[in-house]
Structures are given as structure tokens and as C-alpha cells.
Coordinates of C-alpha atoms in Angstrom, one line a residue:
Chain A
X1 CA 35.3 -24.9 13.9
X2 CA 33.5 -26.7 11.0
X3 CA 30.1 -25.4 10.1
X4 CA 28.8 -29.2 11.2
X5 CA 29.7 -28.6 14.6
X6 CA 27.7 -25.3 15.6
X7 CA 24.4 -25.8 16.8
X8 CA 21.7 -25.6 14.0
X9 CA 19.6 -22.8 12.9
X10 CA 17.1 -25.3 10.7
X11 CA 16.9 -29.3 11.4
X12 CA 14.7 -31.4 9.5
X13 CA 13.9 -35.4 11.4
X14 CA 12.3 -37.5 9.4
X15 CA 10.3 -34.5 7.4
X16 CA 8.0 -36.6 4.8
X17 CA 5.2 -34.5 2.8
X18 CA 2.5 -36.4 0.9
X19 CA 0.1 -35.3 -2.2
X20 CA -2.2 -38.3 -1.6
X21 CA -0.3 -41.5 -1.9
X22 CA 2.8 -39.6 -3.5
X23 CA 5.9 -38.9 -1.2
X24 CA 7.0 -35.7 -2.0
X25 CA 9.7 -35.6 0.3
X26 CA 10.2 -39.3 2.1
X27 CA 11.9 -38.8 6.0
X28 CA 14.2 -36.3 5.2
X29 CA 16.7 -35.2 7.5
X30 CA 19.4 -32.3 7.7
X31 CA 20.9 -30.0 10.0
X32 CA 21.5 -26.5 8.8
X33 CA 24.1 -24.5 11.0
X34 CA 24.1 -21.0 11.5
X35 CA 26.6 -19.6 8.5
X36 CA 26.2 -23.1 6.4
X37 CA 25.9 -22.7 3.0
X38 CA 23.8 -25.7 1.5
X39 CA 23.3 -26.5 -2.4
X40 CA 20.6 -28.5 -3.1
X41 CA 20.4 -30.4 -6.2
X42 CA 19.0 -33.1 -8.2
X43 CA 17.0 -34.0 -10.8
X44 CA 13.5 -32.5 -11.4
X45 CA 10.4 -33.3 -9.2
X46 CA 13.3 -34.7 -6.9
X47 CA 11.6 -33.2 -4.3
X48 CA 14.1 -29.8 -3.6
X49 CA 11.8 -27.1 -3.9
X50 CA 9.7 -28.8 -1.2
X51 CA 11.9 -29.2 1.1
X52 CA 12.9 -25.5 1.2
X53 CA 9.5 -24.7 0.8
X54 CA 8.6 -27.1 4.4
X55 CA 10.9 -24.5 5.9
X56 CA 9.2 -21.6 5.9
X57 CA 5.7 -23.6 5.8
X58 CA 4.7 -22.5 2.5
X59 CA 4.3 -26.5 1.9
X60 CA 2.7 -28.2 5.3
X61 CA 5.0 -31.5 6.0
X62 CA 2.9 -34.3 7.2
X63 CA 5.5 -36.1 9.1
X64 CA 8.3 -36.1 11.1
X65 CA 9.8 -32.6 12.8
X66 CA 11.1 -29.5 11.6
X67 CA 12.7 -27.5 14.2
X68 CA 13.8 -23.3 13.4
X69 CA 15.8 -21.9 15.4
X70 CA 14.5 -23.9 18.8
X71 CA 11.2 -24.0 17.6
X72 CA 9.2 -26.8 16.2
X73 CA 7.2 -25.7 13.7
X74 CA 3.3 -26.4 13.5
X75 CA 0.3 -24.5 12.7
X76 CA 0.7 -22.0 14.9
X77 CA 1.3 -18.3 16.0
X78 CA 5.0 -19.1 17.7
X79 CA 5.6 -20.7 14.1
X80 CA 4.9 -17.8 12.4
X81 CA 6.7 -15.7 14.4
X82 CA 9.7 -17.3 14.2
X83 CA 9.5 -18.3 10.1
X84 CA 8.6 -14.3 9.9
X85 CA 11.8 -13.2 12.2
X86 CA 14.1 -16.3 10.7
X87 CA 13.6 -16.7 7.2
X88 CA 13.9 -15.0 3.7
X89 CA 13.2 -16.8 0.2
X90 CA 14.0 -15.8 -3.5
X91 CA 12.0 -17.4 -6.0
X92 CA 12.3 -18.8 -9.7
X93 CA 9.8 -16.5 -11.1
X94 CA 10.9 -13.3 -8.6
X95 CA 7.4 -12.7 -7.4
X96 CA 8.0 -8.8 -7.0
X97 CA 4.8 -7.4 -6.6
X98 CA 3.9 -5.1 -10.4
X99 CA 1.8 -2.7 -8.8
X100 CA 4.4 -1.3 -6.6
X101 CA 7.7 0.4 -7.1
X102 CA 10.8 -0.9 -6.7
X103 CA 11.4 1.1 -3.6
X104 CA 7.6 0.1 -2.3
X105 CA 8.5 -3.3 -2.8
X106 CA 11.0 -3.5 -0.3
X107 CA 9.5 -1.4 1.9
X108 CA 5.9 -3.0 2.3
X109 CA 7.3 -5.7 4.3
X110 CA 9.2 -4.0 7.1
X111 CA 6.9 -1.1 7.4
X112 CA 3.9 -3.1 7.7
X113 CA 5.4 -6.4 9.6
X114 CA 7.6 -4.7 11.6
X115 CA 6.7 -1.5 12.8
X116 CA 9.6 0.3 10.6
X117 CA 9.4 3.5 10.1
X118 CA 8.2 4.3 6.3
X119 CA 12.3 6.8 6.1
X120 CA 13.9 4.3 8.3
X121 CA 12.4 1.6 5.9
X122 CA 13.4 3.7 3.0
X123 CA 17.0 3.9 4.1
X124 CA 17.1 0.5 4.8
X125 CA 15.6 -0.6 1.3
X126 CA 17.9 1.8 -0.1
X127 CA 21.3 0.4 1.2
X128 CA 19.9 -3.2 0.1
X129 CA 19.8 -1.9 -3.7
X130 CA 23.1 0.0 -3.2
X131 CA 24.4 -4.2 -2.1
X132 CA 22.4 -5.7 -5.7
X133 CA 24.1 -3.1 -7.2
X134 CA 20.6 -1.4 -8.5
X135 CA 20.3 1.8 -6.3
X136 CA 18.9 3.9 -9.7
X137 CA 16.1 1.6 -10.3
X138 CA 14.8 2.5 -6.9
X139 CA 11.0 4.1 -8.8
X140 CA 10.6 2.1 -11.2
X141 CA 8.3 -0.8 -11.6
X142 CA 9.0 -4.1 -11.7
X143 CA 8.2 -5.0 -14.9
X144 CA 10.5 -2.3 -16.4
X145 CA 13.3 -4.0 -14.9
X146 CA 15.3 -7.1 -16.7
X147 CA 14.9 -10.5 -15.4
X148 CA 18.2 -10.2 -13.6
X149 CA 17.8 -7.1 -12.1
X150 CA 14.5 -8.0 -10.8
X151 CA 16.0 -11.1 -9.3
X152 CA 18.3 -8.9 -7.6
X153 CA 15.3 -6.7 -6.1
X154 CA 13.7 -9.8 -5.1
X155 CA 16.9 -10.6 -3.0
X156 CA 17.1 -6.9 -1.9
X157 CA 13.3 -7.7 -0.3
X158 CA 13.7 -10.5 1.5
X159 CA 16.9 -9.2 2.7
X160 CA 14.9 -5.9 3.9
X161 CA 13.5 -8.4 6.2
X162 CA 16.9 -8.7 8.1
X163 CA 16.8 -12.8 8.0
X164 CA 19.0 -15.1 9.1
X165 CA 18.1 -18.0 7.0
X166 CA 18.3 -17.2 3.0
X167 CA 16.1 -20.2 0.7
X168 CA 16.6 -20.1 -3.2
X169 CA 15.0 -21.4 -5.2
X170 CA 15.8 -22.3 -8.8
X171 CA 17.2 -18.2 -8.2
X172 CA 18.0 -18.8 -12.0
X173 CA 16.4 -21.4 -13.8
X174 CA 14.4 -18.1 -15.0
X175 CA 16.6 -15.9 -16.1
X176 CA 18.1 -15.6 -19.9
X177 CA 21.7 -16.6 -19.8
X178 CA 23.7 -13.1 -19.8
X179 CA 21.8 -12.5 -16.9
X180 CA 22.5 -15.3 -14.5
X181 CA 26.0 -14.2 -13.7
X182 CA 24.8 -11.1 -12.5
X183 CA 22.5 -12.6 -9.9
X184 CA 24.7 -15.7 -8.8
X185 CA 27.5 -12.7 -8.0
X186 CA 25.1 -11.0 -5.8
X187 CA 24.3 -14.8 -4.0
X188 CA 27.9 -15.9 -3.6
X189 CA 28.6 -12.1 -1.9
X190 CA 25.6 -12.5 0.1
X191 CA 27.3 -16.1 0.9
X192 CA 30.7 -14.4 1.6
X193 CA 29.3 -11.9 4.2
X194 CA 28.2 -15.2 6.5
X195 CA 24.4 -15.5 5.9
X196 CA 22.7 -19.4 6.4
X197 CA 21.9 -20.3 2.9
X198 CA 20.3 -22.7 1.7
X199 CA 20.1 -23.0 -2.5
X200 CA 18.1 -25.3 -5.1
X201 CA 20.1 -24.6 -8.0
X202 CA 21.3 -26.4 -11.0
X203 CA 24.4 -23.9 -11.0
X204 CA 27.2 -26.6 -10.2
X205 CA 30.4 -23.9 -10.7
X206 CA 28.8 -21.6 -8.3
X207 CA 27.6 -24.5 -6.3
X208 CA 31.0 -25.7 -6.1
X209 CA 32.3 -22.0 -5.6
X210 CA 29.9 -21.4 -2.6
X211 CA 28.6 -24.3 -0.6
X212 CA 29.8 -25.7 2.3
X213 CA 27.4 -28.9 2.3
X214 CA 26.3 -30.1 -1.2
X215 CA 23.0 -32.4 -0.9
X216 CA 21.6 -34.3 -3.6
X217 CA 17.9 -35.2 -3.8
X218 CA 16.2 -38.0 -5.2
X219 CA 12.7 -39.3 -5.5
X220 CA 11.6 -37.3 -2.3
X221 CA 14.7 -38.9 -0.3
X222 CA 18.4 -37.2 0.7
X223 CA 20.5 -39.5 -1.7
X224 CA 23.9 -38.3 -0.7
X225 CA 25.4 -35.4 1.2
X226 CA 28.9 -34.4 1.4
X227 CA 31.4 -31.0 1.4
X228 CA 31.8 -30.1 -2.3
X229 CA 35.7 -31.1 -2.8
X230 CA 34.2 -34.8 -2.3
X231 CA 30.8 -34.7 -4.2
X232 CA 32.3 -33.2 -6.9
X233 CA 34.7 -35.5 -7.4
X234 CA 34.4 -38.5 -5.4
X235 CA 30.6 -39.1 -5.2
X236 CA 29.1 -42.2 -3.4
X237 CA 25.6 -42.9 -5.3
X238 CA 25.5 -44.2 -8.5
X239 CA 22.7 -41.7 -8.8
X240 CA 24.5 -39.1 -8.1
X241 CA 27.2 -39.9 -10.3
X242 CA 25.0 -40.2 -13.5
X243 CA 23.3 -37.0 -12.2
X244 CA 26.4 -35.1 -12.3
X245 CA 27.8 -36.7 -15.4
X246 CA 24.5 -35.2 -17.3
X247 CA 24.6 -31.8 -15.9
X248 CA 28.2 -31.3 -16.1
X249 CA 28.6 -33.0 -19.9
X250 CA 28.1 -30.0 -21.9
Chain B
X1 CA -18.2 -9.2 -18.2
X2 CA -16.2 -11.7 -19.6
X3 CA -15.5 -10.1 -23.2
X4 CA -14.3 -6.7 -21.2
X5 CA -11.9 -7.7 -19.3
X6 CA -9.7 -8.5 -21.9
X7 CA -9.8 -5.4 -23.7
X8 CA -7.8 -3.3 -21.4
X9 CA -5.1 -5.2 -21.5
X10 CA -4.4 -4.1 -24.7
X11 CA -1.4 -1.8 -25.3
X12 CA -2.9 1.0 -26.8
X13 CA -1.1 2.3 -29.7
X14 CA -0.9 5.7 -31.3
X15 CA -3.1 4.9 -34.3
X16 CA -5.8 2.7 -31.5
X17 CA -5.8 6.5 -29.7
X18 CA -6.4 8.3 -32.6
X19 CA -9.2 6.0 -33.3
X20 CA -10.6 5.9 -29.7
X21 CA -10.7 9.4 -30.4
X22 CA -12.5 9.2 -33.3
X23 CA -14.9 6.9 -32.4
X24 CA -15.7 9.3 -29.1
X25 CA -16.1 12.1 -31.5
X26 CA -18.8 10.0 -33.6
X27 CA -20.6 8.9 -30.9
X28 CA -21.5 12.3 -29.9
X29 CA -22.3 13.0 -33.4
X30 CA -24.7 10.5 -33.4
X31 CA -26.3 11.3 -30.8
X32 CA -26.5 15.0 -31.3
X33 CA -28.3 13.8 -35.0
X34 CA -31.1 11.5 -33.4
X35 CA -33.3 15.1 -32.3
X36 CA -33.6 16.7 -35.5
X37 CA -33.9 13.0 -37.5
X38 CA -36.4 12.4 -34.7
X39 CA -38.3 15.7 -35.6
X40 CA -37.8 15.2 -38.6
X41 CA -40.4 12.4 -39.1
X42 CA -43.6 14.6 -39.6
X43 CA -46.8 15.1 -37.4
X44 CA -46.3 12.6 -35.4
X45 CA -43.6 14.5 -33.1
X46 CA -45.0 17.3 -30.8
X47 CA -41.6 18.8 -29.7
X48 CA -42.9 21.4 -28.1
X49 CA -43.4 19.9 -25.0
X50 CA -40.2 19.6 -24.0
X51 CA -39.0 22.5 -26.4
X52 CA -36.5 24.5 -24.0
X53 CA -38.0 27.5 -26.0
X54 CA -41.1 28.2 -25.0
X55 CA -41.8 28.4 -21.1
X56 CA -44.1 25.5 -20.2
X57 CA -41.4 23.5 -22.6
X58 CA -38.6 24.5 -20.4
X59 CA -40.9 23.7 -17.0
X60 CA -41.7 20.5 -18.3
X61 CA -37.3 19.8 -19.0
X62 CA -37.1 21.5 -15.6
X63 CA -39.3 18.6 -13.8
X64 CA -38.3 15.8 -16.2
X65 CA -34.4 16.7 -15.1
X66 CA -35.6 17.1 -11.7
X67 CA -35.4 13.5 -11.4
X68 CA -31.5 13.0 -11.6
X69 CA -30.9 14.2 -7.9
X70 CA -32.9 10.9 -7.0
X71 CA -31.2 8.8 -9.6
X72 CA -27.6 9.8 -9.1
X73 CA -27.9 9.6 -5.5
X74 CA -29.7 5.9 -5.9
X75 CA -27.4 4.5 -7.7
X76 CA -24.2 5.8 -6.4
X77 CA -25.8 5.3 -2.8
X78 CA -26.6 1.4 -3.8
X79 CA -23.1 0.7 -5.9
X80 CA -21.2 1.9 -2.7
X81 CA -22.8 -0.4 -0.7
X82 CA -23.0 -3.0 -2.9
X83 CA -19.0 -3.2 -4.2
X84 CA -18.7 -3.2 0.4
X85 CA -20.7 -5.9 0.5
X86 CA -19.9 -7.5 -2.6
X87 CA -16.3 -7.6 -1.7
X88 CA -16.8 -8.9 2.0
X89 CA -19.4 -12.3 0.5
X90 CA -16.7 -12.9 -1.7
X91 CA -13.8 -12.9 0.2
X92 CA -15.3 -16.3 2.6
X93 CA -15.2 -18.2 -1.5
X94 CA -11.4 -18.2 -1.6
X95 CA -11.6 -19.7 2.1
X96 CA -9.8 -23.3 2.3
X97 CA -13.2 -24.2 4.6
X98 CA -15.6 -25.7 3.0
X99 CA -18.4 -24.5 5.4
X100 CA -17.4 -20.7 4.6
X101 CA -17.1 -21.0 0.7
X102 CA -21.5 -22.4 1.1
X103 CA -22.2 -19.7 2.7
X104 CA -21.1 -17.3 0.0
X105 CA -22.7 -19.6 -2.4
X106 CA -25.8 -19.7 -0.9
X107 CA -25.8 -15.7 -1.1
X108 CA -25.0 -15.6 -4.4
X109 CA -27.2 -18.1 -5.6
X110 CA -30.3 -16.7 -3.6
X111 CA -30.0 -13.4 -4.2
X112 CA -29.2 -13.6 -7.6
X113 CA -32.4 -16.0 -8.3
X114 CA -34.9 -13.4 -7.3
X115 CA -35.7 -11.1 -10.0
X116 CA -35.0 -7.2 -9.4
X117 CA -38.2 -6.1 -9.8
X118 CA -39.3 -8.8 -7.3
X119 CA -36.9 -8.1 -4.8
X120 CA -37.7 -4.0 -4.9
X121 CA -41.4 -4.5 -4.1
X122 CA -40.8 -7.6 -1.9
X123 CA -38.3 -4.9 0.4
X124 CA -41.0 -2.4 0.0
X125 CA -44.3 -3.8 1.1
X126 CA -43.3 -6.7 2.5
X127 CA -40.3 -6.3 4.8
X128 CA -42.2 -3.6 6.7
X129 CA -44.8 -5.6 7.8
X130 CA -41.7 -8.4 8.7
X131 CA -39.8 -5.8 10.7
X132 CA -42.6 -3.8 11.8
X133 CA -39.7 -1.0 10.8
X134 CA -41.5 1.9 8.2
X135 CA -38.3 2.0 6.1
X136 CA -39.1 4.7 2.7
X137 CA -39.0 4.3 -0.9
X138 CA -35.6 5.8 -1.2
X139 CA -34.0 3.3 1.0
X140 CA -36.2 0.4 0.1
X141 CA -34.7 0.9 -3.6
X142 CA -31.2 1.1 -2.4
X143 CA -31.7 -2.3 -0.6
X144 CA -32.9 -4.0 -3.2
X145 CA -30.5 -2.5 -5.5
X146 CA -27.3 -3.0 -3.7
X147 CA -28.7 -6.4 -2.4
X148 CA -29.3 -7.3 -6.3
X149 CA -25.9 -6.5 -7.5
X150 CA -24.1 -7.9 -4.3
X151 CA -24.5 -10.8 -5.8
X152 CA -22.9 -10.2 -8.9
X153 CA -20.5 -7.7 -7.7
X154 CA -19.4 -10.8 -5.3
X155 CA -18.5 -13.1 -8.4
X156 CA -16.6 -10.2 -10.1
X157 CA -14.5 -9.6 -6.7
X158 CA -14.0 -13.7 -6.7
X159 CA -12.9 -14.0 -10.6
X160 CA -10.6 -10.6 -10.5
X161 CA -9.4 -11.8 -6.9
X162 CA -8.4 -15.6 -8.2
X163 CA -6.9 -14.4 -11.3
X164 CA -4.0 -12.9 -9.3
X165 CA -0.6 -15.5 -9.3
X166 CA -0.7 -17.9 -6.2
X167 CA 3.4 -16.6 -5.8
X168 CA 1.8 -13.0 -4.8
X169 CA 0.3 -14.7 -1.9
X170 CA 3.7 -16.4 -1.2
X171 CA 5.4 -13.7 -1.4
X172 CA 3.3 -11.5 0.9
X173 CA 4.1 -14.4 3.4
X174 CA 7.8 -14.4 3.2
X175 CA 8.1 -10.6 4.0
X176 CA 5.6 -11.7 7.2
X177 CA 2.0 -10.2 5.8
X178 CA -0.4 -11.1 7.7
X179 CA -4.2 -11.8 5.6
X180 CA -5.6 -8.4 5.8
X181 CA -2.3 -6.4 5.0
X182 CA -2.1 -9.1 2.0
X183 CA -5.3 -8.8 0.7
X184 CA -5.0 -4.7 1.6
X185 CA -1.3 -4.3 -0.1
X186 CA -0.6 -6.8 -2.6
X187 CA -4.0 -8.6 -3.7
X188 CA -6.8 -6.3 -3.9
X189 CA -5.2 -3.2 -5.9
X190 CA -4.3 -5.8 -8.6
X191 CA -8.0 -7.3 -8.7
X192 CA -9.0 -4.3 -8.7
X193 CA -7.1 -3.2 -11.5
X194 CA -8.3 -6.4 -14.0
X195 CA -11.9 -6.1 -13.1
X196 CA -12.3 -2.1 -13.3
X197 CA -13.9 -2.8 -16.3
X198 CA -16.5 -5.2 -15.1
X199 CA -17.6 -3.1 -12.3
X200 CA -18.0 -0.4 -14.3
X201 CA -20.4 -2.2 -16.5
X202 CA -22.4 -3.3 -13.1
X203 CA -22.3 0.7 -12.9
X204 CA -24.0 1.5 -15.7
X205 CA -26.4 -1.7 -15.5
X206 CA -27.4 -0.3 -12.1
X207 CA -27.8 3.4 -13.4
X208 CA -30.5 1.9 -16.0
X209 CA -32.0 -0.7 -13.8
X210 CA -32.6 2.2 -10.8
X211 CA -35.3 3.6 -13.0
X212 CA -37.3 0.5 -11.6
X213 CA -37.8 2.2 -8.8
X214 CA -40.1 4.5 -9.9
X215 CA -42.5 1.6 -9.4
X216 CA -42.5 2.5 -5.6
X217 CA -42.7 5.9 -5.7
X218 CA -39.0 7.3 -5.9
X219 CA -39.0 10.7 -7.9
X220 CA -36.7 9.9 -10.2
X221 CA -36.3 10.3 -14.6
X222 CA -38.5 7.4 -15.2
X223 CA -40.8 9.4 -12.6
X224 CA -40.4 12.2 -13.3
X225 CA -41.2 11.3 -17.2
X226 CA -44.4 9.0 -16.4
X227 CA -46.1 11.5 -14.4
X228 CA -45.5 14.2 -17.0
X229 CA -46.6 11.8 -19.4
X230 CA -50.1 11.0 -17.8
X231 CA -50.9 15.1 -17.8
X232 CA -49.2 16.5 -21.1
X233 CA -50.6 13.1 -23.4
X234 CA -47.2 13.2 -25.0
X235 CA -45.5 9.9 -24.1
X236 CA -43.0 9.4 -27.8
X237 CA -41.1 13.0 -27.0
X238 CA -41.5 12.5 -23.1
X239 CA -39.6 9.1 -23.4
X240 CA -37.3 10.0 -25.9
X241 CA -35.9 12.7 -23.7
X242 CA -36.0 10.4 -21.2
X243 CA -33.6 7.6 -23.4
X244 CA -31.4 10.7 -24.0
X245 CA -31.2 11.5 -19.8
X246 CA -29.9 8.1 -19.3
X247 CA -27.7 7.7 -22.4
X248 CA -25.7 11.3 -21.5
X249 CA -25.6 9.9 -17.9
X250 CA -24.4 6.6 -18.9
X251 CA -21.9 7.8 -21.6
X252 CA -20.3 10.3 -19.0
X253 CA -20.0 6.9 -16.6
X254 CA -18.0 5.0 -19.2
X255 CA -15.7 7.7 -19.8
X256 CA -15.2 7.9 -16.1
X257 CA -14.2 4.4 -16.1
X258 CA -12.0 4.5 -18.9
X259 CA -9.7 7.8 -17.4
X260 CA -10.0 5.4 -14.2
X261 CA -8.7 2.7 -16.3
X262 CA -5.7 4.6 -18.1
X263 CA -4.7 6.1 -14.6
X264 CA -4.3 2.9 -12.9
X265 CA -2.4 1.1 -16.1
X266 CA 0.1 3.8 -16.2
X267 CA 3.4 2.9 -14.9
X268 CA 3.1 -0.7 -14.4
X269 CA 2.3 -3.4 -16.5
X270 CA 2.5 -6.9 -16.4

């Protein structure tokens, strides 16, 4: 069974989000199945990061419908709920909270949110970091950490949350080159094991590598969407085809 | 405020400790120097007044310093209350509702117009007769107090609270915090952190600005010192001692801070 055929975990009708008179995002659509892996590229101020970010309502959409997991989301408690049960996100700049630990960081969340126990949430946080590969930096604080390894952490929290829906966003546009390997391994793992992903990233090898669905984004709008064998090689757009030709010159 | 809080951020290096050190050292020197240079300027100084020596000396010390009870517990008593309210007025200024932010700028801005002084003997004699409730010196000074620095405390919370990264917020959100547990866990104990230093100056300035409330009767070192003053005819030695009370009080507060300070920067660091 293709990935296109299960029912969806996220679908986006029509989803337009406006700063004033500028379309952000301009009626997107997609459907998002439960174990898809989507790559979401394009060129900057495209509109990507908002459209993960309508997901999990950190960005209001103005129009149109996003529905999670049977719910259509709003500004409400049931919203909430269901963004807080669903969904994870990774971000550029990590956001790891510097006055915890490590170990507090991925524990906050579940203890607090959930109703965890603080050991069971320990345990829990501690077989994360044993899966980013960082179990010894369990005490120590975020900023003692390199860029990668705090990505990885980052990814260890929001997987403490036990969600079914993973967002990235620009995961590596942050991090110094020797160190984006090391987080892209822990993604396309994380991939691999079945979770609903769904990545802006300008990474094309480990786009290529991972996704299922590639989608490219233009001007707020869903320019062209298509399994990886084809975009890669065969895309439609001629937008897409310069797009590529740029990022995949050098 | 402003000029402080950049200062701790500062890594300190071995040669700044050493010099922190030194300059601790020097400022007790100093201060240690200022009796005998004091004394030293001729007729004019009667030490014996307040010359722990001699026994009406030491009586007179004796009352002068039994005026810090009532000007510790003032002032700690009006900065608790004050940092509580301060924190809860400035909270409804980060609010996306416009209706919420003027009502926290309307605080501010009153409170903060009426002069100290103003406000202690307005609480004093005039709320009384408002309230028909007899409320006592004491009390009347800790509500003016704490009301005063609300105000200012409030601003502090606002600045140390908006200084923290909008992606803290966002990130509290995606592991499902909820606002209290956000502003509990992940907001407040970094405010806190960057304006340490500008609450402890609102310390000190309410340490020094509780001696107002001698005006109404409270029996504290300004008191203590005026009504020794008006029986011994010595008012140069009497204040003088007084200066010192405060500036050992104060100087004990800003070390305080500063170990506060150094605690909460070890470890992390952003």
C-alpha cells in the first residue's frame, strides 16, 4: 500500500495565512498519511516554515481548513489537545531551554503535560538520548553542548512527547557543516523506524534518501509535488527546475 | 537599571576576581578610615555621644541601633510584597489584549506619579478616614512602600520578562505547556536571572527610602537618630552614625545580591 492511499494524519484545504495584504501561504493543500515522509523545499520566504508552523498553530491560518488527526483545528481546547497529543517540532535555532539540564529538558514536558512520573520520565528521557546517541550529556546544560548535539536533544524532547507527527524545520540551516551529518543520521533513523515526518530542509541528498513526497513551495503556493525518483529528475515547473539547478550546482 | 544589567553578563576572569576582590577589600578600608578622619577634624566633633566606651555612649548606640528591627522588617516586609505584586501588574503588559496591557499602564503610570513621601502620609492620615479602618504606622509605611515600588518593580518584571527569546515560548508549547507551567518553568527563572541585578538595586533604594517613615512615627534609624538628636544637641555625630547604619546595611545587601548572582550563573550560560 502506497503512503497516498492510507487515511491522513494532517490535511491542509485551501490553508492561506495573511500578514496584512501579504499571502504567506496562498490555499495550500496536502494530505499527510500516517508514516509519510514529506520534504519541503523551496526558495526562502517561500512560505515553508509557515506552513509547518499552521500545523501545530504556532502561526494562526486565516483561511481554509486544517484538519489533525480528525480534528479541525481552531482556537480551541479540542485543538490543543490534539496538537499537544499529535505533534512534535525541531527547530533551526534548537530552542533547548539554558537554564535546564539536558535531562530537565526532556523531562519538563512529560512530567508536567502529562502526568509522568518525574523516574518514569527520567527513563523515558534517558532511552531518547541513548537513540541521538548522547546518553553522557544527560547533566549538562545546553549551552555546553555543540550545535549538533543540541539538535539532537532538541529531537530527543519532542520525541519525549511520544508524537506521531514530527515538523523540522530548517533542522540544519544552523548548524556548522561537520555537524549536520550527525543530525540528518539521527532524522533519516527516526524516518526509518515509521514516524509521519514532515521536513523544511535545504538537504536535497538526505531529502532524496528519506522522503516519500517531495513538495516544493513557491511564493506562499504548492508549486509542484511528486515522489523523489520524479522531482529529482523529471520535475514539471520551470520553477522548480531552476530551483534545483541552483541548489544542486555546487 | 539599565547600565546593571549588562554587567553580569560578563565572564568574570581570574584577574576581574582578583580585582573584585580587591576593590571589596578597599571599600571596607575606606569606610573603616572615615571615623578617625571624621574625628580627626578638631572641636567640632563630640564623639562621645555615641562613644561605645563610656556608658551613656553605649545607651545612646544601643537606642540608635534599636531602630534596625523596624527597618529590616519594613523593608523586607514591603519588597516581598512588592516583587508579588509587581510581578502579577506586569504580567497583564505582555497580554495580546489591549484592554489588559491599559490596565497595567494605568498602574504604573499612577502610582509611579505620586511622590513617596506623598503617598506614605496620604496612606497614613488619609486612607483611615476613607476606610474608616485604623490601620498603624508600621503597616501604613509598608503600603506605601511596596505600593511605590510595585510600580517600578512591574517595569523590571516586563523588561527582564520580554528580553527572553519568543522560540522559549514556542518551545514550551510544542512539549504541551500550558501559560502558568510556561511562565513557572521556562520564562520566569530566566527573567529572573537577567534582572537580579535591577531588583537588587530597588532593594537597596527601598532600604534607604524606608527611613521616610519615620515621618509617621515608625521607630526606626532615622527615628531612632532624630529623637536622640533633639535630647543629646548632637546632630553631626548622631547622623553620621546614622549614614554608617545604612551604608553597613546596604553594603551587606549588595554582597547578598552578588553571591545570588554568581549562584544562579553557574552552570549555564547563554
Amino acid at each position: 500500500m502506497s503512503p497516498n492511499e492510507r487515511t491522513p494524519v494532517i490535511r491542509l484545504h485551501d490553508v492561506s495565512k495573511l500578514y496584512g495584504d501579504f499571502r504567506a501561504l496562498d490555499a495550500v493543500s496536502l494530505d499527510v498519511a500516517e508514516g509519510e515522509r514529506v520534504v519541503v523545499c523551496g526558495p526562502s520566504g517561500s512560505g515553508k516554515s509557515t506552513l509547518i508552523r499552521c500545523v501545530n498553530r504556532l502561526e494562526k491560518h486565516d483561511e481554509g481548513e486544517i484538519v489533525l488527526d480528525g480534528v479541525t483545528l481552531g482556537n480551541n481546547r479540542e485543538s490543543r489537545r490534539v496538537i499537544a497529543d499529535t505533534v512534535g517540532m525541531v527547530f533551526q535555532q534548537f530552542n533547548l531551554f539554558p537554564h535546564l539540564t539536558v535531562l530537565q529538558n526532556l523531562t519538563l514536558g512529560p512530567v508536567r503535560s502529562r502526568g509522568v512520573s518525574e523516574n518514569d520520565a527520567k527513563a523515558r528521557a534517558m532511552k531518547y538520548l541513548d537513540r541521538v546517541r548522547i546518553p553522557e550529556q544527560a547533566d549538562k546544560y545546553p549551552t555546553q553542548l555543540s550545535g549538533g548535539q543540541q539538535q539532537r536533544v532538541a529531537i530527543a524532547r519532542a520525541l519525549c512527547m511520544e508524537p506521531r507527527v514530527m515538523l523540522f524545520d530548517e533542522p540544519t540551516s544552523a548548524l556548522d557543516p561537520e555537524m549536520i551529518n550527525e543530525v540528518l543520521e539521527v532524522m533519516a533513523e527516526l524516518a526509518g523506524s515509521g514516524m509521519t515526518m514532515i521536513c523544511v530542509t535545504h538537504e536535497m541528498g538526505f531529502a532524496r534518501r528519506v522522503a516519500d513526497t517531495m513538495v516544493f513551495m513557491d511564493k506562499g503556493a504548492i508549486v509542484e509535488t511528486a515522489p523523489p525518483e520524479k522531482f529529482f529528475t523529471n520535475p514539471e515547473s520551470a520553477r522548480c527546475q531552476d530551483f534545483l539547478q541552483k541548489i544542486l550546482a555546487h | 537599571m539599565g547600565t546593571g544589567m549588562d554587567s553580569h553578563n560578563l565572564k568574570p576572569t581570574p584577574h576581574g576576581e582578583r580585582g573584585k576582590k580587591k576593590a571589596r577589600v578597599s571599600r571596607w578600608l575606606l569606610l573603616l578610615a572615615l571615623i578617625p578622619a571624621l574625628s580627626a577634624c578638631g572641636d567640632s566633633f563630640g564623639w562621645y555621644v555615641v562613644d561605645p566606651t563610656n556608658k551613656s555612649g553605649w545607651l545612646n548606640l544601643k537606642f540608635m541601633l534599636s531602630g534596625l528591627w523596624y527597618t529590616i522588617a519594613l523593608s523586607l516586609t514591603a519588597m516581598s510584597i512588592s516583587l508579588v505584586v509587581g510581578l502579577i501588574v506586569s504580567l497583564p503588559a505582555l497580554s495580546p489584549y489591549k484592554a489588559l496591557r491599559m490596565t497595567n499602564r494605568v498602574y504604573v503610570d499612577v502610582v509611579r506619579s505620586v511622590p513617596l513621601l506623598v503617598l506614605m502620609l496620604w496612606v497614613y492620615h488619609g486612607l483611615p478616614i476613607l476606610t474608616g479602618i485604623q490601620i498603624g504606622a508600621f503597616w501604613s509605611g509598608v503600603i506605601a512602600l511596596s505600593a511605590s515600588d510595585s510600580a517600578f518593580e512591574a517595569e523590571i518584571f516586563r523588561g527582564g520578562i520580554q528580553s527572553v527569546d519568543k522560540g522559549q515560548y514556542e518551545a514550551a508549547q510544542t512539549v504541551a505547556l500550558g501559560y502558568t507551567d510556561t511562565m513557572r518553568f521556562v520564562i520566569l527563572p530566566q527573567a529572573i536571572k537577567r534582572i537580579l541585578p535591577a531588583i537588587g538595586n530597588q532593594f537597596i533604594y527601598m532600604l534607604k527610602m524606608s527611613s521616610l517613615v519615620s515621618v509617621i512615627g515608625v521607630e526606626e534609624l532615622t527615628r531612632k537618630a532624630n529623637e536622640l538628636s533633639t535630647v543629646e544637641y548632637r546632630p553631626l555625630e548622631i547622623y553620621t552614625v546614622l549614614i554608617l547604619e545604612y551604608m553597613v546595611l546596604i553594603l551587606l545587601v549588595s554582597a547578598g545580591v552578588r553571591w545570588m548572582e554568581r549562584r544562579m550563573l553557574a552552570g549555564e550560560r547563554r
